[in-house]
Short mmCIF file of C-alpha atoms and ligand atoms in Angstrom, two decimals:
data_model
loop_
_atom_site.label_atom_id
_atom_site.label_comp_id
_atom_site.label_asym_id
_atom_site.label_seq_id
_atom_site.Cartn_x
_atom_site.Cartn_y
_atom_site.Cartn_z
CA MET A 14 136.75 133.08 114.72
CA THR A 15 139.96 132.31 112.90
CA THR A 16 140.66 128.98 112.10
CA PRO A 17 144.29 127.56 113.36
CA ILE A 18 146.87 127.22 111.71
CA ILE A 19 149.17 127.96 109.13
CA GLN A 20 151.26 124.62 108.24
CA PRO A 21 155.04 125.22 108.14
CA GLU A 22 156.43 125.67 104.70
CA GLU A 23 158.32 122.99 103.10
CA GLY A 24 161.42 124.86 103.06
CA TYR A 25 162.33 125.46 99.85
CA PRO A 26 165.43 126.87 99.31
CA ILE A 27 165.16 130.87 99.02
CA ALA A 28 167.80 133.66 98.60
CA ALA A 29 168.22 137.35 99.03
CA ILE A 30 170.22 140.05 99.58
CA ALA A 31 170.04 141.29 103.27
CA THR A 32 171.96 144.53 103.24
CA PRO A 33 170.37 147.92 101.53
CA VAL A 34 170.68 148.56 98.05
CA GLY A 35 173.91 150.75 97.25
CA ILE A 36 177.52 150.78 97.65
CA GLY A 37 178.83 149.81 100.82
CA ALA A 38 181.99 148.77 102.60
CA LEU A 39 180.12 144.87 102.61
CA ALA A 40 177.08 143.23 101.60
CA VAL A 41 175.04 140.16 102.68
CA VAL A 42 173.09 137.67 100.70
CA ARG A 43 171.45 134.75 102.45
CA ILE A 44 169.88 131.67 101.62
CA SER A 45 167.83 129.30 103.96
CA GLY A 46 166.06 126.17 103.26
CA LYS A 47 166.26 122.44 102.10
CA GLY A 48 169.32 121.67 100.43
CA VAL A 49 170.80 125.29 100.74
CA PHE A 50 174.59 123.51 101.42
CA ASP A 51 174.36 121.73 97.93
CA ILE A 52 173.70 125.05 96.61
CA ALA A 53 176.42 126.95 98.13
CA GLN A 54 178.82 124.16 97.53
CA LYS A 55 178.20 124.61 93.67
CA VAL A 56 179.18 128.37 93.41
CA PHE A 57 181.85 128.48 96.67
CA ARG A 58 185.59 127.31 96.75
CA LYS A 59 187.50 127.30 100.21
CA LYS A 60 190.57 129.04 100.10
CA ASN A 61 193.58 126.64 100.04
CA ASN A 62 191.07 123.79 100.84
CA PRO A 63 189.58 122.21 97.82
CA ALA A 64 187.82 119.21 99.91
CA PHE A 65 185.67 121.73 101.82
CA ARG A 66 182.23 120.23 101.86
CA PHE A 67 179.66 122.63 103.41
CA ALA A 68 177.51 119.58 104.30
CA GLN A 69 180.34 118.86 106.57
CA SER A 70 181.02 122.10 107.83
CA LYS A 71 180.01 122.72 111.80
CA GLY A 72 177.26 125.67 112.52
CA PHE A 73 178.60 128.88 113.17
CA ARG A 74 181.59 128.81 111.24
CA ALA A 75 182.75 131.40 108.80
CA HIS A 76 184.95 129.97 105.59
CA PHE A 77 186.80 132.37 103.60
CA GLY A 78 186.93 131.70 99.69
CA THR A 79 185.41 132.93 96.21
CA VAL A 80 182.23 132.55 94.65
CA HIS A 81 182.14 131.65 90.84
CA ASP A 82 179.70 131.38 87.79
CA SER A 83 180.35 129.47 84.71
CA GLU A 84 182.46 132.45 83.26
CA GLY A 85 184.91 132.62 86.39
CA LEU A 86 185.36 134.72 89.64
CA ILE A 87 182.83 136.99 90.95
CA ASP A 88 184.10 137.80 94.46
CA GLU A 89 186.21 137.11 97.37
CA VAL A 90 183.73 136.35 100.23
CA VAL A 91 183.06 134.77 103.91
CA ALA A 92 180.38 132.29 103.73
CA LEU A 93 178.82 131.65 107.21
CA VAL A 94 177.29 128.41 108.03
CA PHE A 95 174.35 128.25 110.23
CA ARG A 96 172.92 124.49 110.47
CA ALA A 97 169.19 123.62 111.51
CA PRO A 98 167.64 124.31 113.99
CA HIS A 99 170.23 126.81 115.42
CA SER A 100 169.75 129.57 112.86
CA PHE A 101 167.27 132.34 112.56
CA THR A 102 164.72 130.65 110.30
CA LYS A 103 165.57 127.07 112.31
CA GLU A 104 166.82 126.03 108.76
CA ASP A 105 169.88 125.04 107.09
CA MET A 106 171.43 128.99 106.36
CA VAL A 107 174.71 130.16 104.49
CA GLU A 108 175.15 133.85 104.91
CA PHE A 109 177.69 135.42 102.09
CA SER A 110 179.54 138.38 103.11
CA CYS A 111 180.77 140.00 99.72
CA HIS A 112 182.19 143.49 98.51
CA GLY A 113 179.30 146.02 99.02
CA GLY A 114 178.78 147.09 95.17
CA PRO A 115 175.62 146.21 93.61
CA VAL A 116 176.81 144.66 90.81
CA VAL A 117 178.72 142.25 92.56
CA VAL A 118 175.81 141.66 94.93
CA LYS A 119 173.46 140.83 92.14
CA HIS A 120 175.78 138.43 90.07
CA ILE A 121 176.14 136.47 93.67
CA LEU A 122 172.45 136.39 94.16
CA LYS A 123 172.06 135.30 90.48
CA VAL A 124 174.30 132.37 90.83
CA LEU A 125 172.55 131.25 93.73
CA LEU A 126 169.32 131.55 92.24
CA ASP A 127 170.50 129.53 89.26
CA GLY A 128 171.84 126.96 91.41
CA GLY A 129 168.37 125.95 92.86
CA CYS A 130 166.85 128.78 95.36
CA ARG A 131 164.15 131.07 94.38
CA LEU A 132 163.77 134.85 95.33
CA ALA A 133 162.48 135.16 98.75
CA GLU A 134 159.54 137.18 99.36
CA PRO A 135 159.56 140.41 101.48
CA GLY A 136 159.82 139.37 104.93
CA GLU A 137 160.01 135.53 104.16
CA PHE A 138 162.88 134.78 106.36
CA THR A 139 161.38 136.21 109.59
CA ARG A 140 157.81 134.40 108.22
CA ARG A 141 159.97 130.77 108.31
CA ALA A 142 161.23 131.99 111.93
CA PHE A 143 157.49 132.48 112.90
CA LEU A 144 156.32 129.49 111.33
CA ASN A 145 158.73 127.25 112.45
CA GLY A 146 158.34 128.48 116.04
CA ARG A 147 161.48 130.19 116.83
CA ILE A 148 159.49 133.58 117.22
CA ASP A 149 156.14 133.91 117.65
CA LEU A 150 154.17 136.83 115.78
CA LEU A 151 154.29 139.89 118.17
CA GLN A 152 158.17 139.22 118.18
CA ALA A 153 158.17 138.98 114.42
CA GLU A 154 156.32 142.39 114.14
CA ALA A 155 158.77 143.59 117.15
CA ILE A 156 161.58 142.93 114.43
CA GLY A 157 159.69 145.08 111.71
CA GLU A 158 159.01 147.94 114.09
CA MET A 159 162.82 148.10 115.52
CA ILE A 160 163.87 148.79 111.83
CA HIS A 161 161.42 151.17 111.09
CA ALA A 162 161.96 152.73 114.42
CA ARG A 163 162.43 156.51 113.76
CA THR A 164 163.31 157.61 117.79
CA GLU A 165 165.53 155.98 120.43
CA SER A 166 162.13 155.57 122.22
CA ALA A 167 160.18 153.79 119.51
CA PHE A 168 163.58 151.61 119.21
CA ARG A 169 163.36 150.41 123.01
CA THR A 170 159.87 149.78 123.07
CA ALA A 171 160.31 147.58 119.89
CA VAL A 172 163.25 145.58 121.55
CA THR A 173 161.47 145.07 124.76
CA GLN A 174 158.91 143.23 122.55
CA MET A 175 161.22 141.55 120.44
CA GLN A 176 162.51 139.94 124.01
CA GLY A 177 159.25 138.74 124.16
CA SER A 178 157.70 140.36 127.60
CA LEU A 179 154.43 141.03 126.21
CA SER A 180 154.26 137.49 124.72
CA LEU A 181 154.82 136.07 127.97
CA ARG A 182 152.35 137.98 129.68
CA LEU A 183 149.79 136.77 127.27
CA ASP A 184 151.00 133.28 127.42
CA THR A 185 150.53 133.21 131.07
CA MET A 186 146.81 134.78 130.67
CA ARG A 187 146.43 132.36 127.97
CA ARG A 188 147.47 129.00 129.89
CA ALA A 189 144.77 130.13 132.98
CA LEU A 190 141.84 130.93 130.39
CA LEU A 191 142.63 127.21 129.05
CA ARG A 192 142.69 125.73 132.42
CA SER A 193 139.37 127.38 133.50
CA CYS A 194 138.02 126.38 129.85
CA ALA A 195 139.01 122.93 130.42
CA MET A 196 137.36 122.70 133.60
CA LEU A 197 133.80 124.05 132.85
CA GLU A 198 134.32 121.74 129.50
CA LEU A 199 134.75 119.01 132.19
CA GLU A 200 131.57 120.14 133.79
CA LEU A 201 129.60 119.88 130.58
CA ASP A 202 130.59 116.29 130.15
CA PHE A 203 129.08 115.69 133.76
CA SER A 204 126.09 117.85 133.01
CA GLU A 205 123.56 115.56 134.37
CA GLU A 206 125.32 115.43 137.60
CA GLU A 207 125.32 119.04 138.24
CA VAL A 208 128.95 119.15 139.46
CA GLU A 209 131.25 122.19 139.83
CA PHE A 210 134.82 121.54 138.88
CA GLN A 211 135.25 125.57 138.63
CA SER A 212 134.27 127.60 141.97
CA ARG A 213 132.32 130.36 140.11
CA THR A 214 133.60 132.61 142.85
CA GLN A 215 137.25 131.97 142.25
CA LEU A 216 136.72 132.30 138.26
CA GLN A 217 134.79 135.64 138.56
CA GLN A 218 137.96 136.80 140.66
CA GLU A 219 140.68 135.82 137.98
CA LEU A 220 138.68 136.71 135.05
CA ARG A 221 138.59 140.51 137.07
CA GLU A 222 142.13 140.38 137.44
CA MET A 223 142.93 139.33 133.80
CA GLN A 224 140.16 141.84 132.74
CA GLU A 225 142.38 144.28 134.71
CA GLU A 226 145.39 143.56 133.22
CA LEU A 227 144.05 143.75 129.40
CA ALA A 228 142.71 147.12 130.22
CA ARG A 229 145.93 148.19 131.46
CA LEU A 230 147.58 147.27 127.98
CA VAL A 231 144.59 148.53 126.15
CA ASP A 232 145.19 151.77 127.90
CA SER A 233 148.62 151.97 127.00
CA TYR A 234 148.36 151.62 123.39
CA GLN A 235 147.82 155.55 122.82
CA HIS A 236 151.22 155.98 124.55
CA GLY A 237 152.37 153.02 122.31
CA ARG A 238 151.29 154.41 119.15
CA ILE A 239 152.38 157.88 119.71
CA LEU A 240 156.14 156.30 120.29
CA LYS A 241 155.79 154.31 116.98
CA GLU A 242 153.91 156.55 114.89
CA GLY A 243 154.58 159.86 116.67
CA VAL A 244 152.43 162.42 117.87
CA ALA A 245 149.65 163.36 115.82
CA THR A 246 150.02 166.83 115.29
CA VAL A 247 147.02 168.56 112.87
CA ILE A 248 147.11 172.54 111.88
CA ALA A 249 144.01 173.81 111.26
CA GLY A 250 142.02 176.74 111.08
CA LYS A 251 140.28 179.29 108.53
CA PRO A 252 141.91 179.63 104.74
CA ASN A 253 144.62 182.01 104.70
CA ALA A 254 145.83 181.93 108.34
CA GLY A 255 149.02 180.70 107.46
CA LYS A 256 148.84 176.83 108.10
CA SER A 257 150.85 175.94 105.18
CA THR A 258 153.57 178.73 105.92
CA LEU A 259 153.77 177.19 109.30
CA LEU A 260 153.90 173.41 108.15
CA ASN A 261 157.19 174.67 106.02
CA ALA A 262 158.41 176.69 108.84
CA LEU A 263 158.59 173.59 111.18
CA LEU A 264 159.88 170.83 108.35
CA GLY A 265 162.49 173.72 107.39
CA GLU A 266 161.50 173.00 104.05
CA GLU A 267 159.04 174.18 101.29
CA ARG A 268 156.64 171.31 101.33
CA SER A 269 153.21 172.86 101.03
CA ILE A 270 151.88 175.53 98.58
CA VAL A 271 151.58 178.87 100.07
CA SER A 272 149.41 181.50 98.49
CA HIS A 273 147.53 184.74 99.43
CA GLN A 274 144.27 182.76 97.68
CA PRO A 275 142.32 181.37 100.52
CA GLY A 276 141.52 177.76 99.84
CA THR A 277 144.81 177.05 98.43
CA THR A 278 145.57 173.71 100.30
CA ARG A 279 143.02 171.07 99.08
CA ASP A 280 144.08 167.61 100.00
CA TYR A 281 145.95 167.24 103.73
CA ILE A 282 149.60 166.90 103.36
CA GLU A 283 151.49 164.86 106.27
CA GLU A 284 155.42 165.10 107.39
CA CYS A 285 157.29 163.82 110.26
CA PHE A 286 159.62 165.85 112.20
CA ILE A 287 161.43 165.28 115.68
CA HIS A 288 161.99 167.74 118.05
CA ASP A 289 163.32 167.06 121.43
CA LYS A 290 163.44 163.26 121.03
CA THR A 291 159.62 163.39 120.22
CA LEU A 292 158.26 162.19 116.90
CA PHE A 293 155.43 164.61 115.68
CA ARG A 294 153.61 163.77 112.84
CA LEU A 295 152.22 167.30 111.26
CA THR A 296 149.49 167.32 109.01
CA ASP A 297 148.48 170.65 106.94
CA THR A 298 144.84 170.43 106.12
CA ALA A 299 142.34 172.78 103.85
CA GLY A 300 141.25 175.71 105.84
CA LEU A 301 137.76 175.34 107.06
CA ARG A 302 134.98 177.91 105.56
CA GLU A 303 131.44 177.58 104.61
CA GLY A 304 130.94 177.50 100.66
CA GLY A 305 133.66 176.88 98.30
CA GLU A 306 133.25 174.49 95.46
CA GLU A 307 133.36 170.67 95.47
CA ILE A 308 136.96 169.89 95.40
CA GLU A 309 137.23 172.18 98.68
CA HIS A 310 134.40 170.55 100.48
CA GLU A 311 136.24 166.91 99.95
CA GLY A 312 139.55 168.66 101.51
CA ILE A 313 137.52 170.22 104.36
CA ARG A 314 135.50 166.89 104.69
CA ARG A 315 139.20 165.68 105.22
CA SER A 316 140.51 168.24 107.39
CA TYR A 317 137.85 167.54 109.77
CA ARG A 318 138.40 163.58 109.86
CA LYS A 319 142.19 164.13 110.58
CA ILE A 320 141.25 166.92 113.42
CA SER A 321 139.26 164.19 114.92
CA GLU A 322 142.11 161.54 114.87
CA ALA A 323 144.71 164.24 116.32
CA ASP A 324 146.37 163.71 119.62
CA LEU A 325 147.53 167.35 119.38
CA ILE A 326 145.98 170.29 117.43
CA LEU A 327 147.51 173.56 116.56
CA TYR A 328 144.49 175.84 115.91
CA LEU A 329 145.99 178.75 113.83
CA LEU A 330 144.24 182.25 113.33
CA ASP A 331 145.09 185.55 111.55
CA ILE A 332 145.57 187.68 114.92
CA SER A 333 146.11 190.96 112.44
CA LEU A 334 142.36 190.81 111.13
CA ASP A 335 140.00 193.31 113.27
CA GLU A 336 137.74 190.48 113.64
CA PHE A 337 140.01 187.96 114.74
CA LEU A 338 137.71 187.56 118.12
CA ASP A 339 135.21 185.96 115.52
CA GLU A 340 137.54 182.91 116.05
CA VAL A 341 136.60 182.34 119.75
CA PRO A 342 133.62 180.31 119.36
CA PRO A 343 134.88 177.67 116.78
CA ILE A 344 137.72 177.32 119.17
CA ARG A 345 135.46 176.61 121.79
CA GLU A 346 133.80 174.41 119.71
CA PHE A 347 136.98 172.37 119.13
CA LEU A 348 137.73 172.11 122.79
CA GLU A 349 134.43 170.31 123.37
CA CYS A 350 134.12 168.26 120.11
CA TYR A 351 137.85 167.15 120.26
CA SER A 352 138.42 166.88 123.78
CA ASN A 353 140.36 163.83 123.48
CA ALA A 354 143.25 166.01 121.87
CA CYS A 355 145.48 168.64 123.38
CA LEU A 356 144.90 172.07 121.64
CA ILE A 357 147.16 175.11 121.24
CA VAL A 358 145.81 178.21 119.76
CA VAL A 359 148.23 180.17 117.48
CA ALA A 360 148.01 183.69 116.73
CA ASN A 361 149.92 184.09 113.57
CA LYS A 362 150.86 187.22 111.60
CA ILE A 363 151.66 189.26 114.82
CA ASP A 364 154.01 191.19 112.09
CA LEU A 365 151.08 192.95 110.46
CA THR A 366 149.83 194.18 113.94
CA ARG A 367 150.64 196.73 116.61
CA GLU A 368 148.19 195.55 118.96
CA SER A 369 149.51 191.93 119.02
CA ALA A 370 149.49 191.94 123.16
CA GLU A 371 146.64 193.21 123.66
CA ARG A 372 144.82 191.04 121.20
CA LEU A 373 146.58 188.11 122.87
CA GLN A 374 145.11 188.91 125.90
CA GLN A 375 141.78 189.17 124.87
CA LEU A 376 142.40 185.66 122.74
CA LEU A 377 143.59 184.32 126.33
CA ALA A 378 140.86 185.52 128.17
CA ALA A 379 138.11 184.19 126.12
CA THR A 380 139.37 180.97 125.41
CA GLY A 381 141.06 180.01 128.50
CA CYS A 382 143.80 177.73 125.99
CA ASP A 383 147.13 177.82 125.90
CA VAL A 384 148.28 180.94 123.25
CA CYS A 385 151.22 181.18 121.44
CA ALA A 386 152.27 184.24 119.27
CA ILE A 387 153.92 183.72 116.16
CA ALA A 388 154.62 185.19 112.41
CA ALA A 389 155.17 181.95 110.62
CA ALA A 390 156.26 183.88 107.36
CA ARG A 391 159.37 185.21 109.41
CA GLY A 392 160.11 181.86 111.68
CA GLU A 393 159.36 184.10 114.77
CA GLY A 394 157.94 182.82 118.24
CA LEU A 395 158.66 179.00 116.49
CA GLU A 396 161.09 177.75 119.16
CA ARG A 397 158.17 178.85 122.15
CA LEU A 398 155.76 176.66 119.87
CA ARG A 399 157.83 173.86 119.59
CA GLN A 400 158.68 173.76 123.14
CA LEU A 401 154.85 174.41 123.88
CA MET A 402 154.27 171.27 121.80
CA SER A 403 156.88 169.26 123.51
CA ILE A 404 155.46 170.13 126.96
CA MET A 405 151.88 168.70 125.48
CA ALA A 406 153.42 165.55 124.10
CA GLU A 407 155.33 165.02 127.28
CA GLY A 408 151.83 165.10 129.17
CA LEU A 409 150.71 162.65 126.74
CA HIS A 410 153.52 160.13 126.86
CA LYS A 411 153.25 160.56 131.23
CA GLN A 412 149.68 159.60 130.91
CA GLN A 413 151.17 156.15 130.64
CA GLU A 414 153.93 154.63 132.36
CA ALA A 415 153.06 151.16 131.69
CA SER A 416 156.89 148.97 131.36
CA VAL A 417 155.05 146.82 128.24
CA LEU A 418 153.37 149.00 125.65
CA VAL A 419 150.82 148.08 122.95
CA THR A 420 152.10 149.88 119.63
CA SER A 421 149.96 148.00 117.12
CA LEU A 422 146.24 148.84 116.35
CA ARG A 423 145.92 145.02 115.76
CA HIS A 424 147.29 144.03 119.10
CA TYR A 425 145.00 146.64 120.69
CA GLU A 426 141.83 145.43 118.71
CA ALA A 427 142.13 141.94 120.05
CA LEU A 428 143.11 142.79 123.27
CA ARG A 429 139.75 144.92 123.22
CA ASN A 430 137.79 142.03 121.98
CA ALA A 431 139.34 139.42 124.65
CA SER A 432 138.32 142.20 127.37
CA ASP A 433 134.82 142.36 126.00
CA ALA A 434 134.70 138.48 125.99
CA LEU A 435 135.57 138.49 129.88
CA ALA A 436 133.25 141.15 130.85
CA ASN A 437 130.32 138.86 129.16
CA ALA A 438 131.58 135.90 131.03
CA GLN A 439 131.64 137.81 134.35
CA GLU A 440 128.40 139.40 133.55
CA LEU A 441 127.09 135.52 132.70
CA ILE A 442 128.54 134.35 135.92
CA SER A 443 126.94 136.56 138.06
CA ARG A 444 123.80 135.71 136.53
CA HIS A 445 124.00 131.86 137.19
CA ALA A 446 124.04 131.51 133.19
CA GLU A 447 124.64 127.98 131.90
CA THR A 448 127.98 126.79 131.71
CA GLU A 449 128.20 125.98 128.22
CA LEU A 450 127.92 130.12 127.41
CA ILE A 451 130.32 131.09 130.03
CA ALA A 452 132.80 128.53 128.09
CA PHE A 453 131.95 129.91 125.03
CA GLU A 454 133.26 133.29 126.18
CA LEU A 455 136.41 132.18 127.68
CA ARG A 456 137.05 130.31 124.48
CA SER A 457 136.51 133.57 122.36
CA ALA A 458 138.63 135.36 124.61
CA LEU A 459 141.56 133.03 124.05
CA ASP A 460 141.33 132.78 120.74
CA TYR A 461 141.59 137.06 120.58
CA VAL A 462 144.69 136.56 122.98
CA GLY A 463 145.99 133.70 120.71
CA GLU A 464 145.61 136.11 117.38
CA ILE A 465 148.15 138.60 119.20
CA THR A 466 150.83 136.06 119.81
CA GLY A 467 150.03 133.92 116.25
CA LYS A 468 148.98 131.17 118.36
CA VAL A 469 145.57 131.23 116.30
CA VAL A 470 145.82 133.33 113.54
CA SER A 471 144.48 133.23 110.02
CA GLU A 472 146.80 132.96 107.04
CA GLU A 473 145.20 136.43 105.51
CA ILE A 474 146.76 138.34 108.73
CA VAL A 475 150.17 136.40 108.65
CA ASN A 476 150.45 137.56 104.96
CA LEU A 477 149.75 141.43 105.80
CA ILE A 478 151.97 141.23 108.57
CA PHE A 479 155.05 140.12 106.57
CA GLU A 480 154.32 141.91 103.29
CA ARG A 481 155.37 145.18 104.91
CA PHE A 482 159.02 143.66 105.57
CA CYS A 483 161.43 144.23 103.30
CA ILE A 484 162.97 141.48 101.01
CA GLY A 485 166.17 139.86 102.74
CA LYS A 486 164.37 139.99 106.18
N1 GTP B 516 152.76 188.85 106.95
C1 GTP B 516 152.46 187.51 107.07
N2 GTP B 516 152.06 186.90 105.58
C2 GTP B 516 151.96 185.52 106.27
C3 GTP B 516 152.31 184.75 107.33
N3 GTP B 516 151.95 183.83 107.40
C4 GTP B 516 151.71 183.60 106.39
N4 GTP B 516 151.47 184.52 105.45
C5 GTP B 516 150.66 184.39 104.17
O1 GTP B 516 149.31 184.45 104.50
C6 GTP B 516 149.19 183.84 103.32
C7 GTP B 516 148.23 182.39 103.21
O2 GTP B 516 149.15 181.63 103.70
P1 GTP B 516 149.11 180.01 103.74
O3 GTP B 516 150.15 179.12 104.31
O4 GTP B 516 149.30 179.65 102.11
O5 GTP B 516 147.84 179.76 104.20
P2 GTP B 516 147.03 178.71 104.65
O6 GTP B 516 146.35 178.45 105.99
O7 GTP B 516 147.58 177.38 104.24
O8 GTP B 516 145.71 178.75 103.40
P3 GTP B 516 144.63 177.62 102.95
O9 GTP B 516 145.69 176.51 102.75
O10 GTP B 516 144.31 178.28 101.64
O11 GTP B 516 143.88 177.22 103.97
C8 GTP B 516 150.37 183.93 102.10
O12 GTP B 516 150.16 185.00 101.55
C9 GTP B 516 151.70 184.33 103.16
O13 GTP B 516 152.70 184.47 102.61
C10 GTP B 516 153.22 185.77 108.60
O14 GTP B 516 153.68 185.10 109.41
N5 GTP B 516 153.03 186.93 108.23
MG1 MG B 517 147.11 175.88 103.20
#
């Protein structure tokens, strides 16, 4: 199990530009850590008040003045003071709002670095907020997700997580587990006297309730993942069916190479688009066929991997070919093998046949699937396809109506492990197993739950989480 816990850093003063690179009305450069008031003092002069001292300023105060380097004035700024522990990092902080030109901002950053700060690493401000106990790991991750949210619903979910609703549930669970663990361990201290401080019936009941709660959270992951990452939608089918043409048409740009040669797409291509407030992560894959050479083989292997991970499969076929019914067995196979995903059969190239209605009917009867007819190259039928995709996505969403959603694979895995440990504990209790074994399972459930909020977590995981942030956050 992971060992606790990373010690809070010493609070070496760090500096970073907190706003995006480029030209804007304003930009913010922030510093945090020990001695930042002295560093700010070296470079800042308050308007009409030469006696002003950051060290004596109250928190949450804005001071208007100028920033200088050895050669003179750099910019007029507003310096905002936060006094520990009432700041984002719980350390002393100053934020300089300056004019938003890239050169100005870099100059201000440079004087602060020359003054004694070091450049902050990606996510280091948020990391300090976590290490200093201002937020837990879940909330820190939610901040990252909120910044990267591409749809309104992903944003809302991240905000809920940031406010700590999932943290609260997990903490309650953790406390209950801790209590039971303590009782069992107390029994161990008196093992010769065969006392039972923790009623086994009551413990069984409590563990069952916790496991149900964990199961609900685990189940919410599919929905949460779709909100965050989009509906994983894979366009599959034989070579030349028009998969790349369809990807381009749905995106409205020439993203994937189209050619009349079968086997054009080798590696898969992934792009996102939003329709009707739903984010779709669309993947164009290599056409599925026997034979071909080595690179194409690898492409096809990757296609199957993507198909196996899909929420929604668009199975594309060329309806203008006389042998279009040859596609029925592979479609049936898809339905069987990838039953976790939704499937839409998309009949392409209707512009090339006069019998499209008749053929579609045959296809519908033979597969029993939702069939959509299009001419991807001309953009015909795409609106109906998009509608059908949205309806399918709504079905995926509605499968889960939990108020708290799990959106991260890391949390999902820890919750599943915790749930497994609770199942083991219950099994042991019903077999009247030794207290030691039951306590061991409860401890590991406790550790898994603690991993999520960061109560018990390895430095490696913390590093992985904060690496994905941008500098200045
Ligand atoms: N007439 C007609 N031709 C189309 C249509 N859609 C695609 N095509 C043509 O079909 C050929 C194959 O299209 P692609 O999009 O490259 O097919 P693909 O499924 O990606 O093929 P691979 O990458 O080889 O698996 C190209 O010549 C396209 O112009 C359509 O709706 N009507
Ligand atoms: Mg292609």
